PDB file of C-alpha atoms in Angstrom:
ATOM      1  CA  MET A 360       0.000   0.000   0.000  1.00 54.00           C
ATOM      2  CA  LEU A 361       2.832   2.375   0.863  1.00 54.00           C
ATOM      3  CA  ALA A 362       4.416   1.722  -2.527  1.00 56.00           C
ATOM      4  CA  GLY A 363       1.130   2.609  -4.196  1.00 57.00           C
ATOM      5  CA  ILE A 364       0.884   5.865  -2.238  1.00 62.00           C
ATOM      6  CA  VAL A 365       4.466   6.817  -3.096  1.00 57.00           C
ATOM      7  CA  GLY A 366       3.876   6.083  -6.766  1.00 61.00           C
ATOM      8  CA  SER A 367       0.705   8.154  -6.840  1.00 68.00           C
ATOM      9  CA  ILE A 368       2.459  11.047  -5.068  1.00 67.00           C
ATOM     10  CA  LEU A 369       5.150  11.110  -7.745  1.00 65.00           C
ATOM     11  CA  PHE A 370       2.520  11.126 -10.483  1.00 69.00           C
ATOM     12  CA  TRP A 371       0.241  13.679  -8.827  1.00 72.00           C
ATOM     13  CA  SER A 372       3.050  16.064  -7.865  1.00 71.00           C
ATOM     14  CA  ARG A 373       3.666  16.586 -11.590  1.00 72.00           C
ATOM     15  CA  LEU A 374       0.038  17.553 -12.100  1.00 71.00           C
ATOM     16  CA  ALA A 375      -0.009  19.788  -9.023  1.00 73.00           C
ATOM     17  CA  ARG A 376       2.617  22.065 -10.581  1.00 77.00           C
ATOM     18  CA  ARG A 377      -0.151  23.447 -12.807  1.00 81.00           C
ATOM     19  CA  ASP A 378      -2.466  24.326  -9.941  1.00 84.00           C
ATOM     20  CA  GLU A 379      -1.709  24.145  -6.215  1.00 85.00           C
ATOM     21  CA  ARG A 380      -5.339  23.248  -5.549  1.00 90.00           C
ATOM     22  CA  LEU A 381      -4.661  19.828  -7.019  1.00 89.00           C
ATOM     23  CA  LEU A 382      -2.436  19.003  -4.048  1.00 88.00           C
ATOM     24  CA  THR A 383      -5.318  19.687  -1.659  1.00 90.00           C
ATOM     25  CA  ILE A 384      -7.575  17.506  -3.782  1.00 91.00           C
ATOM     26  CA  TYR A 385      -5.044  14.677  -3.740  1.00 89.00           C
ATOM     27  CA  VAL A 386      -4.661  14.814   0.057  1.00 90.00           C
ATOM     28  CA  ALA A 387      -8.454  14.764   0.380  1.00 92.00           C
ATOM     29  CA  ALA A 388      -8.556  11.699  -1.873  1.00 91.00           C
ATOM     30  CA  LEU A 389      -6.071   9.863   0.352  1.00 90.00           C
ATOM     31  CA  ILE A 390      -7.971  10.697   3.533  1.00 93.00           C
ATOM     32  CA  GLY A 391     -11.343   9.814   2.005  1.00 94.00           C
ATOM     33  CA  ALA A 392     -10.015   6.554   0.590  1.00 92.00           C
ATOM     34  CA  PHE A 393      -8.547   5.525   3.940  1.00 93.00           C
ATOM     35  CA  LEU A 394     -11.733   6.294   5.859  1.00 95.00           C
ATOM     36  CA  GLY A 395     -13.929   4.618   3.246  1.00 94.00           C
ATOM     37  CA  ALA A 396     -11.715   1.534   3.206  1.00 93.00           C
ATOM     38  CA  LYS A 397     -12.052   1.202   6.989  1.00 94.00           C
ATOM     39  CA  VAL A 398     -15.800   1.835   7.193  1.00 95.00           C
ATOM     40  CA  VAL A 399     -16.745  -0.650   4.465  1.00 95.00           C
ATOM     41  CA  TYR A 400     -14.385  -3.267   5.912  1.00 94.00           C
ATOM     42  CA  LEU A 401     -16.060  -2.923   9.310  1.00 94.00           C
ATOM     43  CA  LEU A 402     -19.529  -3.281   7.768  1.00 93.00           C
ATOM     44  CA  ALA A 403     -18.587  -6.177   5.480  1.00 92.00           C
ATOM     45  CA  GLU A 404     -16.361  -8.238   7.763  1.00 91.00           C
ATOM     46  CA  GLY A 405     -14.717  -6.367  10.607  1.00 90.00           C
ATOM     47  CA  TYR A 406     -17.700  -6.610  12.938  1.00 88.00           C
ATOM     48  CA  GLN A 407     -17.209 -10.390  13.020  1.00 86.00           C
ATOM     49  CA  HIS A 408     -13.899  -9.916  14.859  1.00 85.00           C
ATOM     50  CA  LEU A 409     -15.405  -7.923  17.718  1.00 87.00           C
ATOM     51  CA  GLY A 410     -14.501  -9.634  20.981  1.00 86.00           C
ATOM     52  CA  ALA A 411     -11.983 -11.980  19.348  1.00 85.00           C
ATOM     53  CA  SER A 412      -8.479 -12.392  20.752  1.00 86.00           C
ATOM     54  CA  ASP A 413      -6.993 -10.688  17.671  1.00 84.00           C
ATOM     55  CA  MET A 414      -9.688  -8.020  17.451  1.00 86.00           C
ATOM     56  CA  TRP A 415      -7.393  -4.978  17.600  1.00 88.00           C
ATOM     57  CA  LEU A 416      -4.982  -6.414  15.057  1.00 85.00           C
ATOM     58  CA  GLN A 417      -7.813  -7.149  12.635  1.00 83.00           C
ATOM     59  CA  LEU A 418      -9.424  -3.762  13.104  1.00 83.00           C
ATOM     60  CA  ALA A 419      -6.096  -1.972  12.719  1.00 84.00           C
ATOM     61  CA  THR A 420      -5.058  -3.739   9.527  1.00 84.00           C
ATOM     62  CA  GLY A 421      -8.413  -4.443   7.894  1.00 88.00           C
ATOM     63  CA  LYS A 422      -9.431  -2.338   4.907  1.00 90.00           C
ATOM     64  CA  THR A 423     -10.948  -2.815   1.477  1.00 93.00           C
ATOM     65  CA  ILE A 424     -10.531  -1.275  -1.945  1.00 93.00           C
ATOM     66  CA  LEU A 425     -14.306  -1.398  -2.301  1.00 95.00           C
ATOM     67  CA  GLY A 426     -14.510   1.255   0.404  1.00 94.00           C
ATOM     68  CA  GLY A 427     -11.446   3.202  -0.666  1.00 93.00           C
ATOM     69  CA  LEU A 428     -12.794   3.919  -4.161  1.00 95.00           C
ATOM     70  CA  PRO A 429     -16.096   5.562  -3.169  1.00 95.00           C
ATOM     71  CA  GLY A 430     -14.490   7.206  -0.137  1.00 94.00           C
ATOM     72  CA  GLY A 431     -11.850   8.833  -2.299  1.00 92.00           C
ATOM     73  CA  TYR A 432     -14.421   9.781  -4.934  1.00 95.00           C
ATOM     74  CA  VAL A 433     -16.671  11.584  -2.455  1.00 95.00           C
ATOM     75  CA  ALA A 434     -13.715  13.311  -0.776  1.00 94.00           C
ATOM     76  CA  VAL A 435     -12.434  14.613  -4.114  1.00 93.00           C
ATOM     77  CA  GLU A 436     -15.835  16.047  -5.047  1.00 94.00           C
ATOM     78  CA  ILE A 437     -16.084  17.792  -1.684  1.00 96.00           C
ATOM     79  CA  ALA A 438     -12.521  19.124  -1.913  1.00 95.00           C
ATOM     80  CA  LYS A 439     -13.074  20.462  -5.440  1.00 94.00           C
ATOM     81  CA  ARG A 440     -16.087  22.431  -4.252  1.00 95.00           C
ATOM     82  CA  LEU A 441     -14.253  23.789  -1.212  1.00 95.00           C
ATOM     83  CA  VAL A 442     -11.211  24.994  -3.156  1.00 94.00           C
ATOM     84  CA  GLY A 443     -13.236  26.086  -6.189  1.00 95.00           C
ATOM     85  CA  TYR A 444     -11.535  23.813  -8.692  1.00 92.00           C
ATOM     86  CA  PRO A 445     -13.736  23.540 -11.837  1.00 90.00           C
ATOM     87  CA  GLY A 446     -11.718  20.985 -13.792  1.00 88.00           C
ATOM     88  CA  ILE A 447     -11.948  17.218 -14.100  1.00 89.00           C
ATOM     89  CA  THR A 448      -9.534  15.060 -12.103  1.00 88.00           C
ATOM     90  CA  GLY A 449     -11.083  11.625 -12.562  1.00 89.00           C
ATOM     91  CA  ASP A 450      -9.170  10.732 -15.712  1.00 92.00           C
ATOM     92  CA  SER A 451      -5.860  11.112 -13.886  1.00 87.00           C
ATOM     93  CA  PHE A 452      -7.108   9.105 -10.907  1.00 88.00           C
ATOM     94  CA  ALA A 453      -8.278   6.380 -13.302  1.00 91.00           C
ATOM     95  CA  THR A 454      -4.710   6.107 -14.581  1.00 86.00           C
ATOM     96  CA  ILE A 455      -2.964   5.876 -11.214  1.00 88.00           C
ATOM     97  CA  VAL A 456      -5.507   3.941  -9.111  1.00 91.00           C
ATOM     98  CA  PRO A 457      -4.998   0.596 -10.940  1.00 93.00           C
ATOM     99  CA  PHE A 458      -1.243   0.909 -10.378  1.00 90.00           C
ATOM    100  CA  GLY A 459      -1.803   1.432  -6.670  1.00 88.00           C
ATOM    101  CA  ILE A 460      -4.181  -1.521  -6.457  1.00 92.00           C
ATOM    102  CA  ILE A 461      -1.686  -3.766  -8.242  1.00 93.00           C
ATOM    103  CA  LEU A 462       1.021  -2.845  -5.743  1.00 88.00           C
ATOM    104  CA  GLY A 463      -1.407  -3.401  -2.891  1.00 88.00           C
ATOM    105  CA  ARG A 464      -2.375  -6.810  -4.224  1.00 91.00           C
ATOM    106  CA  MET A 465       1.274  -7.777  -4.433  1.00 89.00           C
ATOM    107  CA  GLY A 466       1.368  -7.146  -0.688  1.00 86.00           C
ATOM    108  CA  CYS A 467      -1.644  -9.462  -0.339  1.00 87.00           C
ATOM    109  CA  TRP A 468       0.214 -12.089  -2.337  1.00 90.00           C
ATOM    110  CA  PHE A 469       3.281 -11.998  -0.096  1.00 87.00           C
ATOM    111  CA  HIS A 470       1.200 -12.020   3.094  1.00 84.00           C
ATOM    112  CA  GLY A 471      -1.137 -14.787   1.944  1.00 86.00           C
ATOM    113  CA  CYS A 472      -4.374 -12.849   2.361  1.00 87.00           C
ATOM    114  CA  CYS A 473      -7.343 -12.291   0.001  1.00 89.00           C
ATOM    115  CA  GLN A 474      -7.155 -15.942  -1.070  1.00 93.00           C
ATOM    116  CA  GLY A 475      -9.339 -17.700  -3.572  1.00 96.00           C
ATOM    117  CA  LYS A 476     -11.501 -20.703  -2.813  1.00 96.00           C
ATOM    118  CA  VAL A 477     -10.097 -24.203  -2.532  1.00 96.00           C
ATOM    119  CA  CYS A 478     -10.412 -26.034  -5.837  1.00 95.00           C
ATOM    120  CA  ASP A 479      -9.022 -28.995  -7.731  1.00 95.00           C
ATOM    121  CA  ARG A 480      -5.389 -28.597  -8.677  1.00 95.00           C
ATOM    122  CA  ALA A 481      -4.986 -27.320 -12.234  1.00 96.00           C
ATOM    123  CA  TRP A 482      -2.573 -25.274 -14.350  1.00 96.00           C
ATOM    124  CA  PHE A 483      -4.097 -22.016 -13.143  1.00 95.00           C
ATOM    125  CA  THR A 484      -4.351 -22.755  -9.396  1.00 96.00           C
ATOM    126  CA  VAL A 485      -1.941 -21.453  -6.777  1.00 96.00           C
ATOM    127  CA  ALA A 486      -0.871 -23.157  -3.572  1.00 94.00           C
ATOM    128  CA  ASP A 487      -1.388 -21.491  -0.209  1.00 92.00           C
ATOM    129  CA  ALA A 488       1.019 -21.748   2.740  1.00 89.00           C
ATOM    130  CA  ALA A 489      -0.324 -25.242   3.506  1.00 92.00           C
ATOM    131  CA  GLY A 490       0.117 -26.396  -0.093  1.00 94.00           C
ATOM    132  CA  ILE A 491      -3.656 -26.417  -0.799  1.00 95.00           C
ATOM    133  CA  ALA A 492      -4.682 -25.536  -4.367  1.00 97.00           C
ATOM    134  CA  ARG A 493      -6.766 -22.376  -4.606  1.00 97.00           C
ATOM    135  CA  TRP A 494      -8.302 -20.100  -7.200  1.00 97.00           C
ATOM    136  CA  PRO A 495      -5.660 -17.441  -8.116  1.00 97.00           C
ATOM    137  CA  SER A 496      -7.662 -14.488  -6.835  1.00 96.00           C
ATOM    138  CA  VAL A 497      -4.733 -12.082  -6.479  1.00 96.00           C
ATOM    139  CA  PRO A 498      -3.162 -12.788  -9.915  1.00 96.00           C
ATOM    140  CA  VAL A 499      -6.585 -12.461 -11.562  1.00 97.00           C
ATOM    141  CA  GLU A 500      -7.156  -9.052  -9.984  1.00 97.00           C
ATOM    142  CA  VAL A 501      -3.681  -7.941 -11.032  1.00 97.00           C
ATOM    143  CA  LEU A 502      -4.458  -8.971 -14.614  1.00 98.00           C
ATOM    144  CA  PHE A 503      -7.762  -7.106 -14.480  1.00 98.00           C
ATOM    145  CA  ASN A 504      -6.028  -3.899 -13.413  1.00 97.00           C
ATOM    146  CA  LEU A 505      -3.292  -4.284 -16.026  1.00 97.00           C
ATOM    147  CA  ALA A 506      -6.042  -4.563 -18.639  1.00 97.00           C
ATOM    148  CA  MET A 507      -7.732  -1.427 -17.270  1.00 97.00           C
ATOM    149  CA  ILE A 508      -4.438   0.491 -17.448  1.00 95.00           C
ATOM    150  CA  ALA A 509      -4.145  -0.460 -21.113  1.00 96.00           C
ATOM    151  CA  VAL A 510      -7.736   0.655 -21.725  1.00 97.00           C
ATOM    152  CA  PHE A 511      -7.197   4.054 -20.087  1.00 96.00           C
ATOM    153  CA  LEU A 512      -3.924   4.671 -21.898  1.00 95.00           C
ATOM    154  CA  TRP A 513      -5.750   4.028 -25.169  1.00 96.00           C
ATOM    155  CA  LEU A 514      -8.666   6.262 -24.165  1.00 96.00           C
ATOM    156  CA  ARG A 515      -6.297   9.092 -23.294  1.00 93.00           C
ATOM    157  CA  ARG A 516      -4.344   8.799 -26.516  1.00 94.00           C
ATOM    158  CA  ALA A 517      -7.517   8.591 -28.571  1.00 95.00           C
ATOM    159  CA  ARG A 518      -9.129  11.383 -26.523  1.00 93.00           C
ATOM    160  CA  ARG A 519     -12.211   9.245 -25.995  1.00 95.00           C
ATOM    161  CA  LEU A 520     -14.788   9.824 -23.263  1.00 96.00           C
ATOM    162  CA  PRO A 521     -12.900  12.641 -21.478  1.00 94.00           C
ATOM    163  CA  GLY A 522     -14.029  13.090 -17.908  1.00 94.00           C
ATOM    164  CA  GLN A 523     -15.539   9.618 -17.727  1.00 96.00           C
ATOM    165  CA  HIS A 524     -12.538   7.400 -17.141  1.00 97.00           C
ATOM    166  CA  PHE A 525     -12.884   7.065 -13.382  1.00 96.00           C
ATOM    167  CA  HIS A 526     -16.598   6.403 -13.726  1.00 97.00           C
ATOM    168  CA  ILE A 527     -15.740   3.643 -16.193  1.00 98.00           C
ATOM    169  CA  TYR A 528     -13.281   2.196 -13.695  1.00 97.00           C
ATOM    170  CA  LEU A 529     -15.855   2.232 -10.903  1.00 97.00           C
ATOM    171  CA  ILE A 530     -18.355   0.409 -13.110  1.00 98.00           C
ATOM    172  CA  ALA A 531     -15.803  -2.117 -14.357  1.00 98.00           C
ATOM    173  CA  TYR A 532     -14.179  -2.806 -10.987  1.00 98.00           C
ATOM    174  CA  GLY A 533     -17.514  -3.024  -9.181  1.00 98.00           C
ATOM    175  CA  GLY A 534     -18.821  -5.541 -11.710  1.00 98.00           C
ATOM    176  CA  PHE A 535     -15.582  -7.497 -11.678  1.00 98.00           C
ATOM    177  CA  ARG A 536     -15.449  -7.732  -7.886  1.00 97.00           C
ATOM    178  CA  PHE A 537     -19.107  -8.723  -7.610  1.00 98.00           C
ATOM    179  CA  LEU A 538     -18.495 -11.729  -9.864  1.00 97.00           C
ATOM    180  CA  HIS A 539     -15.020 -12.483  -8.550  1.00 97.00           C
ATOM    181  CA  GLU A 540     -16.240 -12.657  -4.950  1.00 96.00           C
ATOM    182  CA  PHE A 541     -17.942 -15.965  -5.759  1.00 95.00           C
ATOM    183  CA  LEU A 542     -14.431 -17.392  -6.200  1.00 96.00           C
ATOM    184  CA  ARG A 543     -12.836 -15.733  -3.164  1.00 95.00           C
ATOM    185  CA  GLU A 544     -12.695 -17.039   0.387  1.00 92.00           C
ATOM    186  CA  GLU A 545     -14.673 -14.328   2.168  1.00 91.00           C
ATOM    187  CA  PRO A 546     -17.270 -14.439   4.978  1.00 89.00           C
ATOM    188  CA  LYS A 547     -20.905 -14.534   3.811  1.00 90.00           C
ATOM    189  CA  VAL A 548     -23.557 -12.200   5.154  1.00 88.00           C
ATOM    190  CA  PHE A 549     -26.539 -14.103   3.741  1.00 86.00           C
ATOM    191  CA  GLY A 550     -26.636 -17.119   1.445  1.00 88.00           C
ATOM    192  CA  PRO A 551     -23.689 -17.075  -0.977  1.00 90.00           C
ATOM    193  CA  VAL A 552     -23.470 -13.276  -0.907  1.00 94.00           C
ATOM    194  CA  THR A 553     -20.646 -11.464   0.895  1.00 95.00           C
ATOM    195  CA  GLY A 554     -20.633  -7.971   2.293  1.00 95.00           C
ATOM    196  CA  TYR A 555     -18.024  -7.109  -0.296  1.00 96.00           C
ATOM    197  CA  GLN A 556     -20.429  -8.027  -3.088  1.00 97.00           C
ATOM    198  CA  ILE A 557     -22.951  -5.548  -1.738  1.00 96.00           C
ATOM    199  CA  ALA A 558     -20.185  -2.945  -1.635  1.00 97.00           C
ATOM    200  CA  ALA A 559     -19.164  -3.879  -5.199  1.00 98.00           C
ATOM    201  CA  LEU A 560     -22.686  -3.215  -6.452  1.00 98.00           C
ATOM    202  CA  ALA A 561     -22.640   0.148  -4.672  1.00 97.00           C
ATOM    203  CA  VAL A 562     -19.320   1.018  -6.343  1.00 97.00           C
ATOM    204  CA  ALA A 563     -20.674   0.099  -9.776  1.00 98.00           C
ATOM    205  CA  GLY A 564     -23.849   2.069  -9.073  1.00 98.00           C
ATOM    206  CA  LEU A 565     -21.811   5.121  -8.108  1.00 97.00           C
ATOM    207  CA  GLY A 566     -19.921   4.827 -11.380  1.00 97.00           C
ATOM    208  CA  VAL A 567     -23.119   4.581 -13.422  1.00 97.00           C
ATOM    209  CA  THR A 568     -24.614   7.583 -11.611  1.00 96.00           C
ATOM    210  CA  GLY A 569     -21.513   9.684 -12.211  1.00 95.00           C
ATOM    211  CA  PHE A 570     -21.294   8.617 -15.856  1.00 96.00           C
ATOM    212  CA  VAL A 571     -24.907   9.527 -16.585  1.00 96.00           C
ATOM    213  CA  ARG A 572     -24.676  12.815 -14.709  1.00 93.00           C
ATOM    214  CA  ARG A 573     -21.572  13.888 -16.604  1.00 92.00           C
ATOM    215  CA  ARG A 574     -23.185  13.000 -19.912  1.00 89.00           C
ATOM    216  CA  GLY A 575     -25.427  16.005 -19.306  1.00 80.00           C
ATOM    217  CA  GLY A 576     -24.691  19.553 -20.347  1.00 52.00           C
ATOM    218  CA  HIS A 577     -22.821  20.430 -17.152  1.00 48.00           C
ATOM    219  CA  GLY A 578     -20.376  17.578 -17.685  1.00 47.00           C
ATOM    220  CA  ARG A 579     -19.683  18.550 -21.291  1.00 50.00           C
ATOM    221  CA  GLN A 580     -19.022  22.170 -20.312  1.00 50.00           C
ATOM    222  CA  GLU A 581     -16.672  21.032 -17.554  1.00 49.00           C
ATOM    223  CA  ALA A 582     -14.776  18.794 -19.984  1.00 48.00           C
ATOM    224  CA  LEU A 583     -14.420  21.639 -22.478  1.00 49.00           C
ATOM    225  CA  LEU A 584     -13.147  23.962 -19.758  1.00 44.00           C
ATOM    226  CA  THR A 585     -10.573  21.402 -18.674  1.00 46.00           C
ATOM    227  CA  ASN A 586      -9.390  20.797 -22.251  1.00 47.00           C
ATOM    228  CA  ARG A 587      -8.851  24.527 -22.751  1.00 44.00           C
ATOM    229  CA  ASN A 588      -6.985  25.142 -19.524  1.00 42.00           C
ATOM    230  CA  GLN A 589      -4.692  22.140 -19.379  1.00 45.00           C
ATOM    231  CA  PRO A 590      -1.488  21.892 -21.445  1.00 40.00           C
ATOM    232  CA  ARG A 591      -0.936  18.893 -23.653  1.00 42.00           C
ATOM    233  CA  ASP A 592       2.227  16.990 -24.254  1.00 41.00           C
ATOM    234  CA  ARG A 593       3.187  14.109 -26.417  1.00 36.00           C
ATOM    235  CA  HIS A 594       2.487  11.617 -23.634  1.00 37.00           C
ATOM    236  CA  SER A 595      -1.070  12.676 -22.814  1.00 35.00           C
ATOM    237  CA  GLN A 596      -3.467  14.101 -25.356  1.00 32.00           C
ATOM    238  CA  SER A 597      -6.550  14.406 -23.124  1.00 32.00           C
ATOM    239  CA  ASN A 598      -7.490  16.295 -20.008  1.00 31.00           C
ATOM    240  CA  PRO A 599      -6.583  14.575 -16.747  1.00 29.00           C
TER     241      PRO A 599
END
C-alpha cells in the first residue's frame, strides 16, 4: 500500500505544478479513501472480529478497496467544491488507481491474504502456505487492473470519453469484484453473498450515476473547460 501511495504522489506532484489546488484535492482523496476503506471493511467483515483475541490487530489492519474507491471519490468532489476547482480530475485518478491496487495486491500475495476458494489442482491454481490448491484471486485481480491500465492509456491517446474514465473504472471494478467474490474465500452475510459483493454493487452504481450525470450539459461544459486550460504533451493528449 505504501508503494502505491508513493507512486501516486510522484505522479500527482507533476500535475499539481499546474495548480496548487490539485495538491489539496489529492490529500483529500487519500484521507477519504482511507476512511472509506475502513468503514466498508467494518460493515462487510470487521464486525465479526469484535470480541476476538486478535480483534485490535484485525481492526487496525483491515481495509478494502471497495470502500477506498467511493471514499476517495466523495472526498475529491467535496474538496473540489471547497477549493473552487472547476476541472476534471477523474481521468488522472483512473490512470494511477490501478497501479496502486496492483502494488497493494502484491502485498496481499506476499502475506497470503485475500485468497481464492479451494479447488481442484490445475494449471491455473496457486498453492497457499499449507500447499492447498486455490483459485488465483490475487493474480486475476492484477491482470484485471493491467487490462484497465491499457484501456485508459488508449482512451487518453484517442481522446475518448474525457471526464468519464474514473466512472468507467468504478463500473468495471464493481462488476468485476461482484463476480469475482464468488471465487474468493470471504465471509458470507446471507446465502452465498458477501458484504463485499454488496459494496461492489454500490461502487458500480456510483460509477453509473456519475457517468450519466456527466453525460449532461454540465459535464460537457466542464470537460471543455478542462481541455482549454490544461497543457498537452506528447504523452497525454486528453485532459486529466
